[in-house]
PDB file of C-alpha atoms in Angstrom:
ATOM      1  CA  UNK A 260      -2.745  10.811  13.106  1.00  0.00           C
ATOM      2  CA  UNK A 261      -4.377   8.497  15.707  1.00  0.00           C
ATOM      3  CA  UNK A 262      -2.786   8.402  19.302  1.00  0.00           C
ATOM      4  CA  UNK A 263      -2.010   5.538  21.043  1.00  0.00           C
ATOM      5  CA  UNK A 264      -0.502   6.543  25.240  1.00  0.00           C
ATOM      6  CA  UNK A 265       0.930   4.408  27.180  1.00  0.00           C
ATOM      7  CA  UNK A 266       1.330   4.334  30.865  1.00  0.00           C
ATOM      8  CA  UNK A 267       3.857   4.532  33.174  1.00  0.00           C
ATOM      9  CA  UNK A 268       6.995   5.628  30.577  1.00  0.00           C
ATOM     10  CA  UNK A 269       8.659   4.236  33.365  1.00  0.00           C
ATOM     11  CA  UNK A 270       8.507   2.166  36.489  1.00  0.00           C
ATOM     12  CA  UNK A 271      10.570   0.686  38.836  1.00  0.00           C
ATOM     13  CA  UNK A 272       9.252  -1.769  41.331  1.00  0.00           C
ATOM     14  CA  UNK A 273      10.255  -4.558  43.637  1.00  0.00           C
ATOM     15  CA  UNK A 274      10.596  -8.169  42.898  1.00  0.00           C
ATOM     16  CA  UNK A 275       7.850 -10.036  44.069  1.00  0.00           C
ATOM     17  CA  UNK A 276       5.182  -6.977  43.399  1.00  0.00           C
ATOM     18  CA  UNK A 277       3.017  -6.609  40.517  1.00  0.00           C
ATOM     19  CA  UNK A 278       3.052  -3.904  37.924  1.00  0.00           C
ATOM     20  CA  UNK A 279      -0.005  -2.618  35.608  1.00  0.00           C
ATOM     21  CA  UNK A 280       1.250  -1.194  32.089  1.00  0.00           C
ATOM     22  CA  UNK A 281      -2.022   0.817  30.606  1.00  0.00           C
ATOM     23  CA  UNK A 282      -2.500   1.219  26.951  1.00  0.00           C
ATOM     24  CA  UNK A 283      -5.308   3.543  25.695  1.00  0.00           C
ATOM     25  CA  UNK A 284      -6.096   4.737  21.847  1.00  0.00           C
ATOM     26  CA  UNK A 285      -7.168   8.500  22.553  1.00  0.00           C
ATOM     27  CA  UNK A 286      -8.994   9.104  19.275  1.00  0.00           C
ATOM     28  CA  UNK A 287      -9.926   6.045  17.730  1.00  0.00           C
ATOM     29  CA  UNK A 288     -11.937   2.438  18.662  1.00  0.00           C
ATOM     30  CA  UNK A 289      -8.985  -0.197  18.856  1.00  0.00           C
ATOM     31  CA  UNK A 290     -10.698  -3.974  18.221  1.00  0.00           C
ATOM     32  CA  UNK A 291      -7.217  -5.143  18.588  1.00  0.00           C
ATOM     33  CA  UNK A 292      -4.437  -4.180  20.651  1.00  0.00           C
ATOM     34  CA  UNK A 293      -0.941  -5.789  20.608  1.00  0.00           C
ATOM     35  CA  UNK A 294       1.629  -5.904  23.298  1.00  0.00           C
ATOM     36  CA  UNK A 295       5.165  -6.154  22.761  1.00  0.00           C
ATOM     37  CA  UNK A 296       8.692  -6.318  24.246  1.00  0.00           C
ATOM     38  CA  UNK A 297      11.573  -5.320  23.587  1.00  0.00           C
ATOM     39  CA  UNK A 298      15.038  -6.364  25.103  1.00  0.00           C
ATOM     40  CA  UNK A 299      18.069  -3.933  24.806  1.00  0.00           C
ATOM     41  CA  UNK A 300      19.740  -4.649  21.194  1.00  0.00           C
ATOM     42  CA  UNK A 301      16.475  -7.426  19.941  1.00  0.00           C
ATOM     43  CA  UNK A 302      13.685  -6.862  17.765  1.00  0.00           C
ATOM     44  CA  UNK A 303      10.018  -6.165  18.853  1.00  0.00           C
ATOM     45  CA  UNK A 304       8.976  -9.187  20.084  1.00  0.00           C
ATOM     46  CA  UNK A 305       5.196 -10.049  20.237  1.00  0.00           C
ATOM     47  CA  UNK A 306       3.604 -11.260  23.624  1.00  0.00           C
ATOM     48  CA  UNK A 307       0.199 -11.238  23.045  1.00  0.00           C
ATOM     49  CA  UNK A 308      -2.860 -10.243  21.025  1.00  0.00           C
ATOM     50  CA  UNK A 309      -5.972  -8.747  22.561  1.00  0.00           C
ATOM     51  CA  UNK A 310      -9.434  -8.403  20.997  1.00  0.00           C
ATOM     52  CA  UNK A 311     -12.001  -6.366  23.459  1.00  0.00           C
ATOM     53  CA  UNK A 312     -14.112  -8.216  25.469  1.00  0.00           C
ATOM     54  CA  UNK A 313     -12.283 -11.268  24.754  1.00  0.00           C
ATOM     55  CA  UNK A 314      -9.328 -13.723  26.479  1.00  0.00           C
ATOM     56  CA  UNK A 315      -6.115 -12.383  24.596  1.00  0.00           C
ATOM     57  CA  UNK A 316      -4.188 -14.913  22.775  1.00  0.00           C
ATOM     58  CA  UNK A 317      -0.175 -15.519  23.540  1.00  0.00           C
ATOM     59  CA  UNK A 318       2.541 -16.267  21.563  1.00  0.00           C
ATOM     60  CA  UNK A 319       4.429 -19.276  22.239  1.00  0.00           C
ATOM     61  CA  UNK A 320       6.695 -18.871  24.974  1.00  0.00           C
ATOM     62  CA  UNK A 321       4.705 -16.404  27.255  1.00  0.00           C
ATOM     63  CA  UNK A 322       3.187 -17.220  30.274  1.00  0.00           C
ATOM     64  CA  UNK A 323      -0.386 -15.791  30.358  1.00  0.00           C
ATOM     65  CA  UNK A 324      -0.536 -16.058  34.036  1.00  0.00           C
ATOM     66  CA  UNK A 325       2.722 -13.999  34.362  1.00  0.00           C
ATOM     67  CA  UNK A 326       1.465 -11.037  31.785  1.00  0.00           C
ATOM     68  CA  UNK A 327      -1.959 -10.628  32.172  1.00  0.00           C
ATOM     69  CA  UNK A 328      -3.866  -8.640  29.720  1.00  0.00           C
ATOM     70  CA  UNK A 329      -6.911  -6.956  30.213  1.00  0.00           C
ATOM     71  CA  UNK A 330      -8.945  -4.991  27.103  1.00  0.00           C
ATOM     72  CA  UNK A 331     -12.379  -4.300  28.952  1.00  0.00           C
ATOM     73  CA  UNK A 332     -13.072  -1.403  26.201  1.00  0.00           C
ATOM     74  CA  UNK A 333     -11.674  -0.617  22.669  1.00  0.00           C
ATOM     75  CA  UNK A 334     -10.036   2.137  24.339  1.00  0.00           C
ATOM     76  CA  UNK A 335      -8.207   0.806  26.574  1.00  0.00           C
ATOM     77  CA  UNK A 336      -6.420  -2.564  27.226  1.00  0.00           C
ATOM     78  CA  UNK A 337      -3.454  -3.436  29.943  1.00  0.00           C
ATOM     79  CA  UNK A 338      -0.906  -5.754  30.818  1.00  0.00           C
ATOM     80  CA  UNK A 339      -0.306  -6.905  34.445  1.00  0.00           C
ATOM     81  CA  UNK A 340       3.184  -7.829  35.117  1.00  0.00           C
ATOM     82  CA  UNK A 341       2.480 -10.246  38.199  1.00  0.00           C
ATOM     83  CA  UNK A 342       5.055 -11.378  40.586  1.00  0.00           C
ATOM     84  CA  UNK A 343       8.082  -9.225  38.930  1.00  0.00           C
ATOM     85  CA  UNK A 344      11.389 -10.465  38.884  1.00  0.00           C
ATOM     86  CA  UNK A 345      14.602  -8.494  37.512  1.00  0.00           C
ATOM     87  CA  UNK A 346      14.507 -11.191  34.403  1.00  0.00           C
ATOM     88  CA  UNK A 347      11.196  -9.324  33.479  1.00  0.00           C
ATOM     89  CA  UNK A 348      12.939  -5.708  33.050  1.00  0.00           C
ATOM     90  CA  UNK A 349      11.990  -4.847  30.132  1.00  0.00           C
ATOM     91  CA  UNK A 350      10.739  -2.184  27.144  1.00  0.00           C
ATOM     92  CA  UNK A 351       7.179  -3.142  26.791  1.00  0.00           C
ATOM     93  CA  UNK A 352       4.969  -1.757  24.024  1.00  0.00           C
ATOM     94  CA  UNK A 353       1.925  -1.585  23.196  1.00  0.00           C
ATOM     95  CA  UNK A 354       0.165  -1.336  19.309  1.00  0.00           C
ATOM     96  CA  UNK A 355      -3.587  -0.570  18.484  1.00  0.00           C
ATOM     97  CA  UNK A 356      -5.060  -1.413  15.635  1.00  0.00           C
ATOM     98  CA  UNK A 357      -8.568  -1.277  13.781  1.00  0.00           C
ATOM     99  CA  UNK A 358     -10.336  -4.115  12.083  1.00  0.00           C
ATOM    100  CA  UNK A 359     -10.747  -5.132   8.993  1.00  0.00           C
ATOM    101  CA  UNK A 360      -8.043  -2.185   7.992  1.00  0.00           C
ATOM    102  CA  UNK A 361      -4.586  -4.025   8.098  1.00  0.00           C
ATOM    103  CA  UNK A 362      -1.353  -2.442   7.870  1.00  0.00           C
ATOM    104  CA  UNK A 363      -0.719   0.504  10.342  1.00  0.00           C
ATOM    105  CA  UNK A 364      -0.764  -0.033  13.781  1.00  0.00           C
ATOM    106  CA  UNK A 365      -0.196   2.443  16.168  1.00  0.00           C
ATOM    107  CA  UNK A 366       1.740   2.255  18.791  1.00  0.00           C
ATOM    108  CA  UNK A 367       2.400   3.163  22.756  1.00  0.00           C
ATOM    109  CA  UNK A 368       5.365   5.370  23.776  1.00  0.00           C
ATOM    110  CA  UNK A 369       6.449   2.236  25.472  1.00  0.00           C
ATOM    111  CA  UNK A 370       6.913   1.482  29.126  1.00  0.00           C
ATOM    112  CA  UNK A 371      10.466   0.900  30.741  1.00  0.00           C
ATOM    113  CA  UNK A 372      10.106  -1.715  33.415  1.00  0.00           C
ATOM    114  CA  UNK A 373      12.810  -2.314  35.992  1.00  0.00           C
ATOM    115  CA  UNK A 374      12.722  -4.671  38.868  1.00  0.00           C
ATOM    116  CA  UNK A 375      15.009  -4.564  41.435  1.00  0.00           C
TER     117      UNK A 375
ATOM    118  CA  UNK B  93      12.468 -18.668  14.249  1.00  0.00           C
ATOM    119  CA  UNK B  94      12.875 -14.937  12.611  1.00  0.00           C
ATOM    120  CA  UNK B  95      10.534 -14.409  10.161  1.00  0.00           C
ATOM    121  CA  UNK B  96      11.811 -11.079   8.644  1.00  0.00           C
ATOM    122  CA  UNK B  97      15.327 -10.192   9.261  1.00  0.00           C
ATOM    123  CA  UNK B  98      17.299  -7.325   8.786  1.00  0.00           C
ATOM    124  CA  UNK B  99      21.307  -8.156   8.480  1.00  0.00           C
ATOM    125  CA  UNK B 100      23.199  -5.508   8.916  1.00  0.00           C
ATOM    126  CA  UNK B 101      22.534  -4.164  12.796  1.00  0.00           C
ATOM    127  CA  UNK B 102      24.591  -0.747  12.201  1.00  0.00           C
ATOM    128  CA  UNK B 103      24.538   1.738   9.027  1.00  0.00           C
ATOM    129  CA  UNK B 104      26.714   5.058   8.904  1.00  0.00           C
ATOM    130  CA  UNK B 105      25.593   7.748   6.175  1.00  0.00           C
ATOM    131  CA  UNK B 106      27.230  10.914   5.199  1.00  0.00           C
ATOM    132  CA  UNK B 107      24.430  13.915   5.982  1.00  0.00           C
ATOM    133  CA  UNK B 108      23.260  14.669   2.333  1.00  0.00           C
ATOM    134  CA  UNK B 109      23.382  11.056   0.955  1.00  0.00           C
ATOM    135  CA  UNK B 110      21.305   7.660   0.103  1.00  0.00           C
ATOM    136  CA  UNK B 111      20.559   5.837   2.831  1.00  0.00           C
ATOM    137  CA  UNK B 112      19.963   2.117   2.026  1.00  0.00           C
ATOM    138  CA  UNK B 113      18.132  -0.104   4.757  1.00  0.00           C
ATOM    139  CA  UNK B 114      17.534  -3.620   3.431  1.00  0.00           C
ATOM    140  CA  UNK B 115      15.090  -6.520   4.705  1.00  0.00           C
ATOM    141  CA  UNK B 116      14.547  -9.948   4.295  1.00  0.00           C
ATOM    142  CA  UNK B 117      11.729 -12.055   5.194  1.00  0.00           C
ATOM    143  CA  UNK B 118      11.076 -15.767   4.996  1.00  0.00           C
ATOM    144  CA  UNK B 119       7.143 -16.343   4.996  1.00  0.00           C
ATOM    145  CA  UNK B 120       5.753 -16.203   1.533  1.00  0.00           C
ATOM    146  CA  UNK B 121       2.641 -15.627   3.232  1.00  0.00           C
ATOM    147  CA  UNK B 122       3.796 -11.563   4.057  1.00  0.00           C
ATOM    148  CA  UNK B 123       1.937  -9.461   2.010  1.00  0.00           C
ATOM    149  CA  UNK B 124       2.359  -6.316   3.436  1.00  0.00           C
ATOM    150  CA  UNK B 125       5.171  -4.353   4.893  1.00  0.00           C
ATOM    151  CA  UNK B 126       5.935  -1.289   7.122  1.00  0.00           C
ATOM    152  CA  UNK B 127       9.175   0.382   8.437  1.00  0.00           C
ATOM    153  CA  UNK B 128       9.338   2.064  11.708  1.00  0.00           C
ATOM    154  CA  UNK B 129      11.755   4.602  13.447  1.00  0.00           C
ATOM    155  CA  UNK B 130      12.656   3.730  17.323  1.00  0.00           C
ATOM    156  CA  UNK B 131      14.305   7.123  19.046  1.00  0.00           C
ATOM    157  CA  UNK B 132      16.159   5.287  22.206  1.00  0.00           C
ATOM    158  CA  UNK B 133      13.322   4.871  25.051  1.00  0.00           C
ATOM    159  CA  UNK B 134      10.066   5.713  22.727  1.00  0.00           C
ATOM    160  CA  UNK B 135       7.757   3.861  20.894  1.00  0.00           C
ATOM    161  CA  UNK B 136       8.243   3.046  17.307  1.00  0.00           C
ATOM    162  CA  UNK B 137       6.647   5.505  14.450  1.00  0.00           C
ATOM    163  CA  UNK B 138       5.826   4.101  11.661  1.00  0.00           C
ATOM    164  CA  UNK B 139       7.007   5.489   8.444  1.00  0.00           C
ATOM    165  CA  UNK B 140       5.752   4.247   5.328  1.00  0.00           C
ATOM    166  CA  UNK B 141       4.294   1.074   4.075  1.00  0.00           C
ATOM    167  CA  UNK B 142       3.991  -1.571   0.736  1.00  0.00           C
ATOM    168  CA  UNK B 143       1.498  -4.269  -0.205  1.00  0.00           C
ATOM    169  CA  UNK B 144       2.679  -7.249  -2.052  1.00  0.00           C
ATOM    170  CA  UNK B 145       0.617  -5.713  -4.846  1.00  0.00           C
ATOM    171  CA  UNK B 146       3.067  -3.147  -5.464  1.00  0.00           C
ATOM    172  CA  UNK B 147       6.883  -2.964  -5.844  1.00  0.00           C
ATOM    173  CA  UNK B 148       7.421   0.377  -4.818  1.00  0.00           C
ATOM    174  CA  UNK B 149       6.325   2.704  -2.565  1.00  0.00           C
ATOM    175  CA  UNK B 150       7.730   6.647  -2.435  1.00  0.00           C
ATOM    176  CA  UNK B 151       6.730   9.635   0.420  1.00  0.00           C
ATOM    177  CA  UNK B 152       8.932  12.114   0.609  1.00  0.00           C
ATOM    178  CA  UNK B 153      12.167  11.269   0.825  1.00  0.00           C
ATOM    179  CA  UNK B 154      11.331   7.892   1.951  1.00  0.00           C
ATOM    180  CA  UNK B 155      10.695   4.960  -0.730  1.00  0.00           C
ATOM    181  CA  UNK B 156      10.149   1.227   0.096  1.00  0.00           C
ATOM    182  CA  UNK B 157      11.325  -1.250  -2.597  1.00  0.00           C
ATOM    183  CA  UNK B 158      10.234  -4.273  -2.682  1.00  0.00           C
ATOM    184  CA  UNK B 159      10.785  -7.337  -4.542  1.00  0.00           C
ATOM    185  CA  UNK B 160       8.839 -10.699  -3.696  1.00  0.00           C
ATOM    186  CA  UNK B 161      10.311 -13.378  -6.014  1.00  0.00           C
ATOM    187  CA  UNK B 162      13.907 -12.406  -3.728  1.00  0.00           C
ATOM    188  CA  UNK B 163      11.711 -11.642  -0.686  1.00  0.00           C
ATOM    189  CA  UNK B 164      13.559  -8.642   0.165  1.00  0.00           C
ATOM    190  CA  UNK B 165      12.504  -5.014   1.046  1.00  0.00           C
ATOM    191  CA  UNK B 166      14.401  -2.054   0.901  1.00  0.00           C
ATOM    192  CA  UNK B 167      13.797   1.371   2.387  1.00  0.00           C
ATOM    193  CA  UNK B 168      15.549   4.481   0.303  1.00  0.00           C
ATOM    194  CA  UNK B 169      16.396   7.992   2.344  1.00  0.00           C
ATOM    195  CA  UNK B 170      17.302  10.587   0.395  1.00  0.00           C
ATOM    196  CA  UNK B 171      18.899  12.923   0.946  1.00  0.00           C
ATOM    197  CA  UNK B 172      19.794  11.650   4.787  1.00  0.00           C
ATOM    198  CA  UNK B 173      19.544  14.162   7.387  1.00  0.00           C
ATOM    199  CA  UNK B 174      20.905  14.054  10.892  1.00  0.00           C
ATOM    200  CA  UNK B 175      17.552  14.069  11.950  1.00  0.00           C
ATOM    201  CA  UNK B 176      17.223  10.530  10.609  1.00  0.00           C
ATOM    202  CA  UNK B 177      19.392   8.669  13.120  1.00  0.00           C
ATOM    203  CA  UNK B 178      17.867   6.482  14.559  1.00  0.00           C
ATOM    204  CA  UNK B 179      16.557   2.797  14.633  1.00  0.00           C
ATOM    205  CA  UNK B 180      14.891   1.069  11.751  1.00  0.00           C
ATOM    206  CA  UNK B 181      13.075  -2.005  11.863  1.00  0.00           C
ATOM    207  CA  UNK B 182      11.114  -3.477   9.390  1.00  0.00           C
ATOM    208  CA  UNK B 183       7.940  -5.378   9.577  1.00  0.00           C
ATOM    209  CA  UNK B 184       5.413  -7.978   8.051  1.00  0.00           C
ATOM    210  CA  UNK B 185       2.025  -8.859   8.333  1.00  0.00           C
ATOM    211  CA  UNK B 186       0.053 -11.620   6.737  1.00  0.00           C
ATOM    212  CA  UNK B 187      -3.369 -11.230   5.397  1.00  0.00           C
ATOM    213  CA  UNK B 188      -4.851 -12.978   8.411  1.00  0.00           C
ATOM    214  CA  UNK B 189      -4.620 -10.081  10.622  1.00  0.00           C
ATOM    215  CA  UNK B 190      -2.898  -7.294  12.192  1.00  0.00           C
ATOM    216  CA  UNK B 191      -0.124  -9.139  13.508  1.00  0.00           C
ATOM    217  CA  UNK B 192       3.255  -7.744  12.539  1.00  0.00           C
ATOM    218  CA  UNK B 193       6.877  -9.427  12.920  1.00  0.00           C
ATOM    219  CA  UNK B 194       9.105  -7.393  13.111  1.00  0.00           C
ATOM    220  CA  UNK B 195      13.343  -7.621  12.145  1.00  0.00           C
ATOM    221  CA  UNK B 196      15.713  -6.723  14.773  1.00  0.00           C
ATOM    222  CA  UNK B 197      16.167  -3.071  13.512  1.00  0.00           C
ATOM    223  CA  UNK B 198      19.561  -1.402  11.614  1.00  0.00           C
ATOM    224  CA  UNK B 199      20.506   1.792  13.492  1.00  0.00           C
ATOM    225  CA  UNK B 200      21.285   4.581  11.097  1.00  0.00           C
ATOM    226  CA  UNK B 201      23.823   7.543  11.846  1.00  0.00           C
ATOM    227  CA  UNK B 202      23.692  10.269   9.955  1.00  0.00           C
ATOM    228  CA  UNK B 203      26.840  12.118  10.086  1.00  0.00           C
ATOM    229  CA  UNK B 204      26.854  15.699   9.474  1.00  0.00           C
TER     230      UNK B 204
END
C-alpha cells in the first residue's frame, strides 16, 4: 500500500525554539495532506488542511501563525511549530490523500513533540 | 462539538471471541466511514471502510456494520486475537472532501 513517513518520530526542543515536522508520500502524488494532533487519551484532532501550492486552511481554534504549514510539492508538505511552548507537546500526525478518490487516507508514523 | 463519537473508551475480549466496537456520529451529511488501529506512539492504520451506500462491509475477520437511519457503525472482530489490542477509532468523511473526524478511539485488550 502507499507510504506516507513522517519526520522526526520524535523531538524534544526548548521553549521558545521552533520545530519543523516533515511529511512526505513516498510512492504516490498527495493533492492533499492533513495534519493532525493528538493529546494523550483524545481523539485525532484536525489542525489543518493543505492543498500543494496553495495557503492551507485551519480549523477553528488553530493559530496559523503558530503551526505553519508548508506543501511546496505533492510529495511533501510540513508543519512548523514556531515559538514552542510545553502546552504544544504533542502527537502530531500527518494524512495524505489523493483527489477526487475519497475515503483512505494515509497516514504519517506520527511525530512526538516535547518542549521543555 | 464531536461529530462521531465512540462511547465506550475501554473494551476487554477473551482471545478467540467477537469483538464489538460501536460508533456514533451526528452529521447526516457522513457518507463514508473508516476504522483505524493506533499501536501506542505510531500512526493510525487504517483497516477497513463503508459508504453510506452499503450496510455492511466484511475483510477478513473484520466487518463494518452500519446503519444510517440510527447513525451508528459497528466494527465486528472475529475471532479476536491478542494481536488485536490496540486502539480503535472510527472516522467520517463527508462527500465534500477528504476530511475525516474522527471519535476518540475504544482501546481493545485481547486477553489470551
Amino acid at each position: 500500500g502507499a507510504v506516507v513517513s513522517q519526520h522526526p518520530s520524535r523531538v524534544i526542543c526548548k521553549s521558545g525554539t521552533s520545530v519543523k515536522i516533515e511529511c512526505r508520500s513516498l510512492d504516490f502524488q498527495a493533492t492533499t495532506m492533513f495534519w493532525y494532533r493528538q493529546f494523550p487519551k483524545q481523539s485525532l484532532m484536525l489542525m489543518a488542511t493543505s492543498n500543494e501550492g496553495s495557503k492551507a486552511t485551519y480549523e477553528q481554534g488553530v493559530e496559523k501563525d503558530k503551526f505553519l504549514i508548508n506543501h511546496a510539492s505533492l510529495t511533501l508538505s510540513t508543519l512548523t511549530v514556531t515559538s514552542a511552548h510545553p502546552e504544544d507537546s504533542s502527537f502530531y500526525i500527518c494524512s495524505a490523500a489523493i483527489r477526487p478518490s475519497i475515503g483512505r487516507a494515509f497516514f504519517g508514523q506520527g511525530t512526538r513533540l516535547t518542549v521543555v | 462539538d464531536q461529530q462521531v463519537k465512540q462511547n465506550s473508551p475501554s473494551l476487554s475480549v477473551q482471545e478467540g471471541r467477537i469483538s464489538i466496537l460501536n460508533c456514533d456520529y451526528t452529521n447526516s451529511m457522513f457518507d463514508y466511514f473508516l476504522w483505524y488501529k493506533k499501536y501506542p506512539a505510531e500512526g493510525p492504520t487504517f483497516l477497513i471502510s463503508i459508504s453510506s451506500i452499503k450496510d455492511k462491509n466484511e475483510d477478513g475477520r473484520f466487518t463494518v456494520f452500519l446503519n444510517k437511519s440510527a447513525k451508528h457503525l459497528s466494527l465486528h472482530i472475529v475471532p479476536s486475537q491478542p494481536g488485536d489490542s490496540a486502539v480503535y477509532f472510527c472516522a467520517a468523511s463527508a462527500k465534500s472532501g477528504n476530511q475525516f473526524y474522527f471519535g476518540t478511539g475504544t482501546s481493545l485488550t485481547v486477553i489470551p
